CSV table of C-alpha atoms and ligand atoms in Angstrom, one decimal:
chain,number,residue,atom,x,y,z
A,1,UNK,CA,-91.5,-82.6,18.8
A,2,UNK,CA,-89.1,-82.7,21.9
A,3,UNK,CA,-90.4,-80.0,24.2
A,4,UNK,CA,-87.7,-80.3,26.8
A,5,UNK,CA,-86.2,-77.0,28.1
A,6,UNK,CA,-82.6,-76.5,26.9
A,7,UNK,CA,-80.0,-75.0,29.3
A,8,UNK,CA,-76.8,-73.4,28.1
A,9,UNK,CA,-77.6,-73.5,24.4
A,10,UNK,CA,-75.2,-70.6,23.8
A,11,UNK,CA,-72.4,-72.7,25.2
A,12,UNK,CA,-72.9,-75.5,22.7
A,13,UNK,CA,-70.6,-75.6,19.7
A,14,UNK,CA,-72.0,-75.4,16.2
A,15,UNK,CA,-72.2,-79.2,15.8
A,16,UNK,CA,-74.0,-79.6,19.1
A,17,UNK,CA,-76.5,-76.9,18.1
A,18,UNK,CA,-77.2,-78.6,14.8
A,19,UNK,CA,-77.7,-81.9,16.7
A,20,UNK,CA,-80.0,-80.3,19.2
A,21,UNK,CA,-82.1,-78.9,16.2
A,22,UNK,CA,-82.3,-82.2,14.5
A,23,UNK,CA,-83.3,-83.9,17.7
A,24,UNK,CA,-86.0,-81.4,18.7
A,25,UNK,CA,-87.8,-81.6,15.4
A,26,UNK,CA,-86.8,-85.1,14.5
A,27,UNK,CA,-85.3,-83.7,11.3
A,28,UNK,CA,-83.4,-85.8,8.9
A,29,UNK,CA,-79.7,-86.2,9.8
A,30,UNK,CA,-78.9,-84.9,6.4
A,31,UNK,CA,-79.8,-81.4,7.6
A,32,UNK,CA,-76.3,-81.0,9.0
A,33,UNK,CA,-74.9,-81.4,5.5
A,34,UNK,CA,-77.3,-78.9,4.1
A,35,UNK,CA,-76.6,-76.3,6.8
A,36,UNK,CA,-72.9,-76.7,6.1
A,37,UNK,CA,-73.4,-76.3,2.4
A,38,UNK,CA,-75.0,-72.9,2.9
A,39,UNK,CA,-71.8,-71.7,4.6
A,40,UNK,CA,-68.7,-70.4,2.9
A,41,UNK,CA,-65.9,-72.9,2.4
A,42,UNK,CA,-63.3,-70.5,3.7
A,43,UNK,CA,-63.1,-71.1,7.5
A,44,UNK,CA,-61.7,-67.7,8.4
A,45,UNK,CA,-64.5,-65.9,6.6
A,46,UNK,CA,-67.1,-68.2,8.1
A,47,UNK,CA,-65.7,-67.5,11.6
A,48,UNK,CA,-66.1,-63.7,11.0
A,49,UNK,CA,-69.7,-64.2,9.9
A,50,UNK,CA,-70.5,-66.6,12.8
A,51,UNK,CA,-69.0,-64.1,15.3
A,52,UNK,CA,-71.5,-61.4,14.1
A,53,UNK,CA,-74.3,-63.1,16.1
A,54,UNK,CA,-75.1,-65.7,18.7
A,55,UNK,CA,-75.9,-69.4,18.3
A,56,UNK,CA,-75.2,-69.7,14.5
A,57,UNK,CA,-75.8,-73.0,12.9
A,58,UNK,CA,-75.2,-71.9,9.3
A,59,UNK,CA,-75.3,-68.8,7.0
A,60,UNK,CA,-78.3,-67.4,5.2
A,61,UNK,CA,-77.0,-66.3,1.8
A,62,UNK,CA,-78.7,-63.5,-0.1
A,63,UNK,CA,-77.7,-62.3,-3.6
A,64,UNK,CA,-74.9,-59.7,-3.6
A,65,UNK,CA,-75.7,-57.7,-6.8
A,66,UNK,CA,-74.3,-54.8,-8.7
A,67,UNK,CA,-76.2,-51.9,-10.3
A,68,UNK,CA,-74.0,-50.1,-12.8
A,69,UNK,CA,-74.1,-46.5,-14.0
A,70,UNK,CA,-74.8,-44.7,-10.8
A,71,UNK,CA,-73.5,-41.2,-11.5
A,72,UNK,CA,-73.6,-39.2,-8.3
A,73,UNK,CA,-72.3,-35.6,-8.2
A,74,UNK,CA,-70.4,-36.5,-11.4
A,75,UNK,CA,-68.8,-39.7,-10.0
A,76,UNK,CA,-69.7,-43.0,-11.9
A,77,UNK,CA,-70.1,-46.0,-9.5
A,78,UNK,CA,-71.4,-49.5,-9.3
A,79,UNK,CA,-73.8,-49.7,-6.4
A,80,UNK,CA,-73.4,-53.0,-4.5
A,81,UNK,CA,-76.9,-54.2,-3.4
A,82,UNK,CA,-78.2,-57.0,-1.2
A,83,UNK,CA,-81.9,-57.7,-1.7
A,84,UNK,CA,-84.0,-60.8,-1.7
A,85,UNK,CA,-86.9,-59.1,-3.6
A,86,UNK,CA,-86.9,-59.7,-7.4
A,87,UNK,CA,-86.9,-56.6,-9.5
A,88,UNK,CA,-85.3,-54.2,-6.9
A,89,UNK,CA,-81.9,-54.4,-8.4
A,90,UNK,CA,-83.3,-54.3,-11.9
A,91,UNK,CA,-85.3,-51.2,-11.1
A,92,UNK,CA,-82.2,-49.5,-9.5
A,93,UNK,CA,-80.0,-50.4,-12.5
A,94,UNK,CA,-82.7,-49.1,-14.9
A,95,UNK,CA,-83.1,-45.8,-13.1
A,96,UNK,CA,-79.3,-45.4,-12.9
A,97,UNK,CA,-78.8,-45.8,-16.6
A,98,UNK,CA,-81.8,-43.6,-17.3
A,99,UNK,CA,-80.5,-40.7,-15.2
A,100,UNK,CA,-76.8,-41.2,-16.2
A,101,UNK,CA,-77.9,-40.0,-19.7
A,102,UNK,CA,-79.6,-37.0,-18.1
A,103,UNK,CA,-76.8,-35.5,-15.8
A,104,UNK,CA,-76.9,-38.2,-13.2
A,105,UNK,CA,-77.9,-37.8,-9.5
A,106,UNK,CA,-77.1,-34.8,-7.4
A,107,UNK,CA,-76.9,-35.0,-3.6
A,108,UNK,CA,-76.0,-32.9,-0.6
A,109,UNK,CA,-75.7,-33.5,3.1
A,110,UNK,CA,-77.8,-31.1,5.2
A,111,UNK,CA,-76.4,-32.0,8.6
A,112,UNK,CA,-74.8,-34.8,10.6
A,113,UNK,CA,-75.8,-34.3,14.2
A,114,UNK,CA,-76.9,-37.3,16.1
A,115,UNK,CA,-79.0,-37.4,19.3
A,116,UNK,CA,-79.3,-39.2,22.6
A,117,UNK,CA,-81.2,-39.0,25.8
A,118,UNK,CA,-80.8,-39.7,29.5
A,119,UNK,CA,-84.2,-40.3,31.0
A,120,UNK,CA,-84.4,-39.7,34.7
A,121,UNK,CA,-86.6,-38.9,37.7
A,122,UNK,CA,-85.9,-36.3,40.4
A,123,UNK,CA,-88.2,-35.2,43.1
A,124,UNK,CA,-87.6,-31.5,43.0
A,125,UNK,CA,-88.5,-28.2,41.4
A,126,UNK,CA,-87.9,-28.1,37.6
A,127,UNK,CA,-87.1,-24.3,37.6
A,128,UNK,CA,-84.6,-24.8,40.4
A,129,UNK,CA,-82.9,-27.7,38.6
A,130,UNK,CA,-82.8,-25.6,35.4
A,131,UNK,CA,-81.0,-22.9,37.4
A,132,UNK,CA,-78.4,-25.5,38.5
A,133,UNK,CA,-78.0,-26.8,35.0
A,134,UNK,CA,-75.1,-24.7,33.7
A,135,UNK,CA,-73.0,-26.1,36.6
A,136,UNK,CA,-74.3,-29.6,36.1
A,137,UNK,CA,-73.5,-29.4,32.4
A,138,UNK,CA,-69.9,-28.5,33.1
A,139,UNK,CA,-69.6,-31.6,35.3
A,140,UNK,CA,-71.2,-33.8,32.7
A,141,UNK,CA,-68.8,-32.5,30.0
A,142,UNK,CA,-65.7,-32.7,32.3
A,143,UNK,CA,-66.4,-36.2,33.5
A,144,UNK,CA,-67.2,-37.5,30.0
A,145,UNK,CA,-63.9,-36.0,28.6
A,146,UNK,CA,-62.1,-39.3,28.8
A,147,UNK,CA,-64.7,-40.7,26.4
A,148,UNK,CA,-64.8,-37.7,24.0
A,149,UNK,CA,-61.1,-36.9,23.7
A,150,UNK,CA,-60.5,-39.2,20.6
A,151,UNK,CA,-63.7,-38.2,18.9
A,152,UNK,CA,-62.8,-34.5,19.4
A,153,UNK,CA,-59.4,-35.1,17.7
A,154,UNK,CA,-61.4,-36.3,14.7
A,155,UNK,CA,-63.6,-33.2,14.7
A,156,UNK,CA,-66.5,-34.6,16.7
A,157,UNK,CA,-67.8,-34.8,20.2
A,158,UNK,CA,-70.8,-33.6,22.3
A,159,UNK,CA,-72.4,-30.7,20.5
A,160,UNK,CA,-75.2,-29.8,23.0
A,161,UNK,CA,-76.8,-30.9,26.2
A,162,UNK,CA,-80.2,-29.6,27.2
A,163,UNK,CA,-82.3,-30.3,30.3
A,164,UNK,CA,-86.0,-30.9,29.7
A,165,UNK,CA,-88.6,-31.1,32.4
A,166,UNK,CA,-91.5,-33.3,31.3
A,167,UNK,CA,-93.8,-33.8,34.3
A,168,UNK,CA,-96.9,-34.1,32.0
A,169,UNK,CA,-95.4,-37.5,30.8
A,170,UNK,CA,-94.4,-38.9,34.2
A,171,UNK,CA,-94.3,-37.3,37.7
A,172,UNK,CA,-90.8,-35.9,38.3
A,173,UNK,CA,-89.6,-36.9,34.9
A,174,UNK,CA,-86.7,-35.1,33.2
A,175,UNK,CA,-84.5,-35.7,30.1
A,176,UNK,CA,-81.0,-34.7,29.2
A,177,UNK,CA,-81.3,-34.3,25.5
A,178,UNK,CA,-77.8,-34.4,23.9
A,179,UNK,CA,-76.5,-33.7,20.4
A,180,UNK,CA,-73.4,-35.5,19.1
A,181,UNK,CA,-71.1,-35.2,16.1
A,182,UNK,CA,-69.7,-38.7,15.4
A,183,UNK,CA,-67.7,-38.1,12.2
A,184,UNK,CA,-67.4,-41.3,10.1
A,185,UNK,CA,-68.9,-43.5,12.7
A,186,UNK,CA,-72.6,-44.2,13.2
A,187,UNK,CA,-71.7,-43.5,16.8
A,188,UNK,CA,-74.0,-45.7,18.7
A,189,UNK,CA,-71.4,-47.0,21.2
A,190,UNK,CA,-69.9,-43.5,21.7
A,191,UNK,CA,-73.3,-41.9,22.3
A,192,UNK,CA,-74.5,-44.6,24.7
A,193,UNK,CA,-71.2,-44.5,26.7
A,194,UNK,CA,-71.4,-40.7,27.0
A,195,UNK,CA,-75.0,-40.9,28.1
A,196,UNK,CA,-74.3,-43.6,30.7
A,197,UNK,CA,-71.5,-41.5,32.0
A,198,UNK,CA,-73.9,-38.5,32.2
A,199,UNK,CA,-76.2,-40.7,34.4
A,200,UNK,CA,-73.3,-41.4,36.8
A,201,UNK,CA,-72.2,-37.8,37.0
A,202,UNK,CA,-75.8,-36.6,37.5
A,203,UNK,CA,-76.4,-39.0,40.3
A,204,UNK,CA,-73.1,-37.9,41.9
A,205,UNK,CA,-74.1,-34.3,41.6
A,206,UNK,CA,-77.3,-34.9,43.4
A,207,UNK,CA,-75.5,-36.9,46.1
A,208,UNK,CA,-72.7,-34.4,46.7
A,209,UNK,CA,-73.8,-30.9,45.8
A,210,UNK,CA,-74.5,-28.4,48.6
A,211,UNK,CA,-77.2,-26.9,46.4
A,212,UNK,CA,-79.3,-30.0,46.6
A,213,UNK,CA,-81.3,-30.5,49.8
A,214,UNK,CA,-81.0,-33.7,51.8
A,215,UNK,CA,-84.5,-35.1,50.8
A,216,UNK,CA,-83.7,-34.6,47.1
A,217,UNK,CA,-80.4,-36.4,46.8
A,218,UNK,CA,-81.9,-39.4,45.0
A,219,UNK,CA,-82.0,-39.4,41.2
A,220,UNK,CA,-83.5,-42.4,39.5
A,221,UNK,CA,-82.0,-43.1,36.1
A,222,UNK,CA,-84.7,-44.7,33.9
A,223,UNK,CA,-82.4,-45.3,30.9
A,224,UNK,CA,-79.7,-43.9,28.8
A,225,UNK,CA,-79.8,-44.5,25.0
A,226,UNK,CA,-79.2,-42.8,21.7
A,227,UNK,CA,-82.2,-41.7,19.6
A,228,UNK,CA,-82.5,-43.3,16.2
A,229,UNK,CA,-84.4,-40.3,15.2
A,230,UNK,CA,-81.8,-37.9,13.9
A,231,UNK,CA,-83.7,-35.0,12.1
A,232,UNK,CA,-80.5,-33.0,12.0
A,233,UNK,CA,-78.5,-35.7,10.3
A,234,UNK,CA,-80.1,-35.3,6.8
A,235,UNK,CA,-79.4,-35.7,3.2
A,236,UNK,CA,-81.1,-34.6,0.0
A,237,UNK,CA,-80.8,-36.2,-3.5
A,238,UNK,CA,-82.3,-35.1,-6.7
A,239,UNK,CA,-82.5,-35.6,-10.5
A,240,UNK,CA,-83.6,-33.1,-13.1
A,241,UNK,CA,-84.1,-32.9,-16.8
A,242,UNK,CA,-86.3,-31.1,-19.4
A,243,UNK,CA,-89.8,-32.6,-19.3
A,244,UNK,CA,-89.6,-33.2,-23.1
A,245,UNK,CA,-86.6,-35.6,-22.5
A,246,UNK,CA,-88.4,-37.7,-19.9
A,247,UNK,CA,-89.1,-40.7,-22.1
A,248,UNK,CA,-86.7,-42.2,-24.7
A,249,UNK,CA,-88.2,-42.1,-28.1
A,250,UNK,CA,-91.5,-40.5,-27.2
A,251,UNK,CA,-93.2,-37.3,-28.2
A,252,UNK,CA,-93.2,-34.1,-26.1
A,253,UNK,CA,-96.9,-34.6,-25.4
A,254,UNK,CA,-96.3,-38.2,-24.2
A,255,UNK,CA,-93.5,-37.0,-22.0
A,256,UNK,CA,-95.7,-34.2,-20.5
A,257,UNK,CA,-98.5,-36.7,-19.8
A,258,UNK,CA,-96.1,-39.0,-18.1
A,259,UNK,CA,-94.7,-36.1,-16.0
A,260,UNK,CA,-98.2,-35.1,-14.9
A,261,UNK,CA,-99.1,-38.6,-14.0
A,262,UNK,CA,-95.9,-39.0,-12.1
A,263,UNK,CA,-96.6,-35.7,-10.3
A,264,UNK,CA,-100.1,-36.9,-9.3
A,265,UNK,CA,-98.7,-40.1,-7.9
A,266,UNK,CA,-96.2,-38.1,-5.8
A,267,UNK,CA,-99.0,-35.7,-4.5
A,268,UNK,CA,-101.2,-38.7,-3.5
A,269,UNK,CA,-98.3,-40.1,-1.5
A,270,UNK,CA,-97.9,-36.9,0.3
A,271,UNK,CA,-101.5,-36.9,1.6
A,272,UNK,CA,-102.8,-40.4,1.7
A,273,UNK,CA,-101.2,-42.6,4.5
A,274,UNK,CA,-102.0,-45.9,2.8
A,275,UNK,CA,-100.3,-44.9,-0.3
A,276,UNK,CA,-97.4,-43.1,1.6
A,277,UNK,CA,-96.4,-46.3,3.4
A,278,UNK,CA,-96.1,-48.3,0.2
A,279,UNK,CA,-94.5,-45.4,-1.5
A,280,UNK,CA,-91.8,-45.2,1.2
A,281,UNK,CA,-91.4,-48.9,1.2
A,282,UNK,CA,-90.4,-48.6,-2.4
A,283,UNK,CA,-87.8,-45.9,-1.4
A,284,UNK,CA,-86.4,-48.3,1.3
A,285,UNK,CA,-86.2,-51.1,-1.2
A,286,UNK,CA,-83.2,-49.2,-2.6
A,287,UNK,CA,-81.9,-47.7,0.7
A,288,UNK,CA,-81.9,-51.0,2.6
A,289,UNK,CA,-80.3,-52.9,-0.2
A,290,UNK,CA,-77.3,-50.6,-0.2
A,291,UNK,CA,-77.4,-50.3,3.6
A,292,UNK,CA,-77.2,-54.1,4.0
A,293,UNK,CA,-74.5,-54.4,1.4
A,294,UNK,CA,-72.4,-51.9,3.3
A,295,UNK,CA,-73.1,-53.4,6.7
A,296,UNK,CA,-75.1,-50.6,8.0
A,297,UNK,CA,-78.0,-50.9,10.5
A,298,UNK,CA,-80.9,-50.8,8.1
A,299,UNK,CA,-83.5,-51.0,11.0
A,300,UNK,CA,-82.1,-47.8,12.4
A,301,UNK,CA,-82.1,-46.1,9.0
A,302,UNK,CA,-85.7,-47.3,8.3
A,303,UNK,CA,-87.0,-46.2,11.8
A,304,UNK,CA,-85.5,-42.8,11.3
A,305,UNK,CA,-86.8,-42.3,7.8
A,306,UNK,CA,-90.3,-43.3,8.7
A,307,UNK,CA,-90.2,-41.0,11.7
A,308,UNK,CA,-89.0,-38.2,9.4
A,309,UNK,CA,-91.9,-38.9,7.1
A,310,UNK,CA,-94.2,-37.7,9.9
A,311,UNK,CA,-92.3,-34.4,10.5
A,312,UNK,CA,-95.2,-32.3,9.3
A,313,UNK,CA,-97.8,-33.9,11.5
A,314,UNK,CA,-98.9,-36.7,9.2
A,315,UNK,CA,-97.0,-39.7,7.7
A,316,UNK,CA,-96.3,-38.7,4.1
A,317,UNK,CA,-94.2,-39.8,1.1
A,318,UNK,CA,-90.6,-38.8,1.4
A,319,UNK,CA,-90.1,-37.8,-2.2
A,320,UNK,CA,-91.2,-34.6,-4.0
A,321,UNK,CA,-91.5,-33.5,-7.6
A,322,UNK,CA,-91.6,-30.1,-9.3
A,323,UNK,CA,-92.5,-29.4,-12.9
A,324,UNK,CA,-91.6,-25.9,-13.6
A,325,UNK,CA,-90.4,-23.9,-16.7
A,326,UNK,CA,-90.4,-27.1,-18.7
A,327,UNK,CA,-88.1,-28.9,-16.2
A,328,UNK,CA,-88.8,-32.0,-14.2
A,329,UNK,CA,-87.1,-32.2,-10.8
A,330,UNK,CA,-87.5,-35.1,-8.5
A,331,UNK,CA,-86.0,-35.2,-5.0
A,332,UNK,CA,-85.8,-37.1,-1.8
A,333,UNK,CA,-85.0,-35.6,1.6
A,334,UNK,CA,-84.4,-38.0,4.4
A,335,UNK,CA,-82.9,-38.1,7.9
A,336,UNK,CA,-80.5,-41.0,8.6
A,337,UNK,CA,-77.4,-41.8,10.7
A,338,UNK,CA,-74.8,-44.1,9.0
A,339,UNK,CA,-71.2,-45.0,9.7
A,340,UNK,CA,-68.3,-46.2,7.6
A,341,UNK,CA,-65.9,-47.1,10.4
A,342,UNK,CA,-66.4,-49.7,13.1
A,343,UNK,CA,-69.3,-52.2,13.3
A,344,UNK,CA,-70.1,-54.7,10.6
A,345,UNK,CA,-68.9,-52.3,7.8
A,346,UNK,CA,-65.3,-52.8,9.0
A,347,UNK,CA,-65.6,-56.5,9.7
A,348,UNK,CA,-67.8,-58.4,7.1
A,349,UNK,CA,-65.8,-59.3,4.1
A,350,UNK,CA,-68.6,-58.5,1.7
A,351,UNK,CA,-69.4,-55.2,3.4
A,352,UNK,CA,-65.7,-54.3,3.1
A,353,UNK,CA,-65.8,-55.1,-0.6
A,354,UNK,CA,-69.0,-53.1,-1.0
A,355,UNK,CA,-67.2,-50.1,0.5
A,356,UNK,CA,-64.3,-50.6,-1.9
A,357,UNK,CA,-66.8,-50.8,-4.8
A,358,UNK,CA,-68.1,-47.4,-3.6
A,359,UNK,CA,-64.5,-46.1,-3.5
A,360,UNK,CA,-64.4,-46.1,0.3
A,361,UNK,CA,-66.8,-43.3,0.9
A,362,UNK,CA,-66.9,-41.0,4.0
A,363,UNK,CA,-70.1,-41.3,6.1
A,364,UNK,CA,-71.4,-38.2,4.3
A,365,UNK,CA,-70.8,-39.7,0.9
A,366,UNK,CA,-72.5,-42.9,2.0
A,367,UNK,CA,-75.5,-40.9,3.2
A,368,UNK,CA,-75.7,-39.4,-0.3
A,369,UNK,CA,-75.4,-42.8,-2.0
A,370,UNK,CA,-78.2,-44.2,0.3
A,371,UNK,CA,-80.5,-41.3,-0.6
A,372,UNK,CA,-79.7,-41.8,-4.3
A,373,UNK,CA,-80.5,-45.5,-4.0
A,374,UNK,CA,-83.8,-44.6,-2.4
A,375,UNK,CA,-84.6,-41.9,-5.0
A,376,UNK,CA,-83.7,-44.3,-7.9
A,377,UNK,CA,-85.8,-47.1,-6.4
A,378,UNK,CA,-88.8,-44.8,-6.0
A,379,UNK,CA,-88.3,-43.3,-9.5
A,380,UNK,CA,-88.4,-46.9,-11.0
A,381,UNK,CA,-91.5,-47.9,-9.0
A,382,UNK,CA,-93.5,-44.7,-9.7
A,383,UNK,CA,-92.5,-44.7,-13.3
A,384,UNK,CA,-93.7,-48.3,-13.7
A,385,UNK,CA,-96.9,-47.7,-11.7
A,386,UNK,CA,-98.0,-44.7,-13.8
A,387,UNK,CA,-97.1,-46.4,-17.1
A,388,UNK,CA,-97.1,-50.2,-17.7
A,389,UNK,CA,-98.0,-51.1,-14.1
A,390,UNK,CA,-95.8,-52.9,-11.6
A,391,UNK,CA,-96.8,-56.5,-12.2
A,392,UNK,CA,-95.2,-56.8,-15.7
A,393,UNK,CA,-91.6,-56.3,-14.4
A,394,UNK,CA,-92.3,-57.7,-11.0
A,395,UNK,CA,-93.7,-61.1,-12.1
A,396,UNK,CA,-91.1,-61.5,-14.8
A,397,UNK,CA,-88.5,-61.4,-12.2
A,398,UNK,CA,-90.6,-63.5,-9.9
A,399,UNK,CA,-90.8,-66.2,-12.6
A,400,UNK,CA,-87.3,-67.3,-11.8
A,401,UNK,CA,-88.3,-67.8,-8.1
A,402,UNK,CA,-91.3,-69.8,-9.2
A,403,UNK,CA,-89.1,-72.0,-11.5
A,404,UNK,CA,-86.8,-72.6,-8.5
A,405,UNK,CA,-89.8,-73.5,-6.3
A,406,UNK,CA,-91.0,-76.0,-8.8
A,407,UNK,CA,-87.5,-77.4,-9.2
A,408,UNK,CA,-87.6,-77.0,-12.9
A,409,UNK,CA,-84.4,-78.0,-14.6
A,410,UNK,CA,-82.3,-75.2,-16.1
A,411,UNK,CA,-82.5,-76.7,-19.6
A,412,UNK,CA,-86.3,-76.6,-19.6
A,413,UNK,CA,-86.6,-73.0,-18.4
A,414,UNK,CA,-86.2,-71.1,-21.6
A,415,UNK,CA,-89.4,-72.4,-23.2
A,416,UNK,CA,-91.4,-71.6,-20.0
A,417,UNK,CA,-89.8,-68.1,-19.9
A,418,UNK,CA,-90.6,-67.5,-23.6
A,419,UNK,CA,-94.2,-68.7,-23.1
A,420,UNK,CA,-94.8,-66.3,-20.2
A,421,UNK,CA,-93.1,-63.3,-21.9
A,422,UNK,CA,-96.5,-61.8,-22.8
A,423,UNK,CA,-98.7,-63.4,-20.1
A,424,UNK,CA,-99.5,-62.8,-16.5
A,425,UNK,CA,-97.2,-64.8,-14.2
A,426,UNK,CA,-98.5,-66.6,-11.2
A,427,UNK,CA,-97.4,-69.7,-9.4
A,428,UNK,CA,-100.5,-71.6,-10.4
A,429,UNK,CA,-100.3,-70.6,-14.0
A,430,UNK,CA,-96.6,-71.6,-14.2
A,431,UNK,CA,-97.3,-74.9,-12.4
A,432,UNK,CA,-100.3,-75.6,-14.7
A,433,UNK,CA,-98.2,-74.9,-17.9
A,434,UNK,CA,-95.3,-77.0,-16.6
A,435,UNK,CA,-97.7,-79.9,-16.0
A,436,UNK,CA,-99.6,-79.6,-19.2
A,437,UNK,CA,-97.1,-78.5,-21.8
A,438,UNK,CA,-95.3,-81.9,-22.1
A,439,UNK,CA,-92.0,-80.4,-21.0
A,440,UNK,CA,-92.1,-82.2,-17.7
A,441,UNK,CA,-92.0,-85.6,-19.1
A,442,UNK,CA,-89.9,-84.9,-22.2
A,443,UNK,CA,-86.3,-84.3,-22.7
A,444,UNK,CA,-84.7,-81.0,-23.4
A,445,UNK,CA,-86.5,-78.9,-26.1
B,1,LIG,C1,-92.6,-53.1,-4.0
B,1,LIG,O1,-91.6,-53.7,-3.3
B,1,LIG,C2,-92.5,-51.6,-3.9
B,1,LIG,C3,-93.7,-50.9,-4.6
B,1,LIG,O2,-94.9,-51.3,-4.1
B,1,LIG,C4,-93.4,-49.4,-4.2
B,1,LIG,C5,-94.5,-48.5,-4.7
B,1,LIG,O3,-95.6,-48.9,-4.8
B,1,LIG,O4,-94.2,-47.3,-4.9
B,1,LIG,C6,-93.7,-51.1,-6.1
């Protein structure tokens, strides 16, 4: 391997970056062709995709899938989903079809306030600063008005600014803790710009105000940044049906048994951290797939959701179930911040298509769809776990990945798929069967 240090890699054009890659690892020159083949043939689309990041040498395609029959508050939609994990889309589609026959999903937004913080140090009395704060706050708001005017026209803006003295964390440490309404935008740029402006105004206040003594004119800004934890931007989704209708073609007693096992699984996720993390991972299988498809920041959504899962002092499963008066009600409440204008959503051609498939939702509607995707995914996972187990569905879907890994020709797959229909699928079992069944050396059967 060539270990030389590369200067100015970001200034290379794509071909130069590919050549540098081939040279560093002594890769085959044919790699260039492979990298090009993973891109779209439409140059204008490829340019949009390349411009999303730095130093691209190709694209990394994932399946863009559809799950039909998502009935949400009475509206019947296809959910566009991007996931690399076999069985995620199948689980969502199954859950959607299942609940479509039982009234569909219901959802409501419980708040949309976002948050941000200016972290700073000031060598003075916290109570005195608190007494100056009404005046400081007016200055902060007035001097950020040029940033907030447009957002205010759309019904948003800065909703609160609080001063917090936190000397127990760091000597002389304070925060400005601000709330924002960002309407249909996720609002990261808006919030960060306002916070940075707060920093400038605050420093100016300390430098110029007569109420600040000479020795205390210095204010050290540590950082200004939005918080991805938005507990007041929250959404709830739920499904419900009579317990007796929970399983197609099964007796009332079987349905009740299923409901009870399902409830036990949910209770375990609410108290056992090891289970809760996996449980919530299953929720995010659905949320992330829809977030990625719509060009939303799934890392922010995940970080917020996991933090919200600790709101009662211990990390817990995010879904809840109630069985009362013969009814089964299953719900998810989660905090998240999403946007439908700006960012990747407005630029990536597939994200734009995903938004069209969702009938161009508002940010609030998208929050509801994301929560529904999470609930559906969790329902599918827990239903499988407490009945047939997860591996049956999972490994069946995984079989096609294994067939790809083994480069098994399309025309020989049916026999292998049939053979594994009632057997445990594993890479070694499939490889063994492929080697031993005579298919490998024979023609098409
Ligand atoms: C796998 O991606 C997700 C599950 O593990 C979730 C769960 O256990 O609830 C099946």
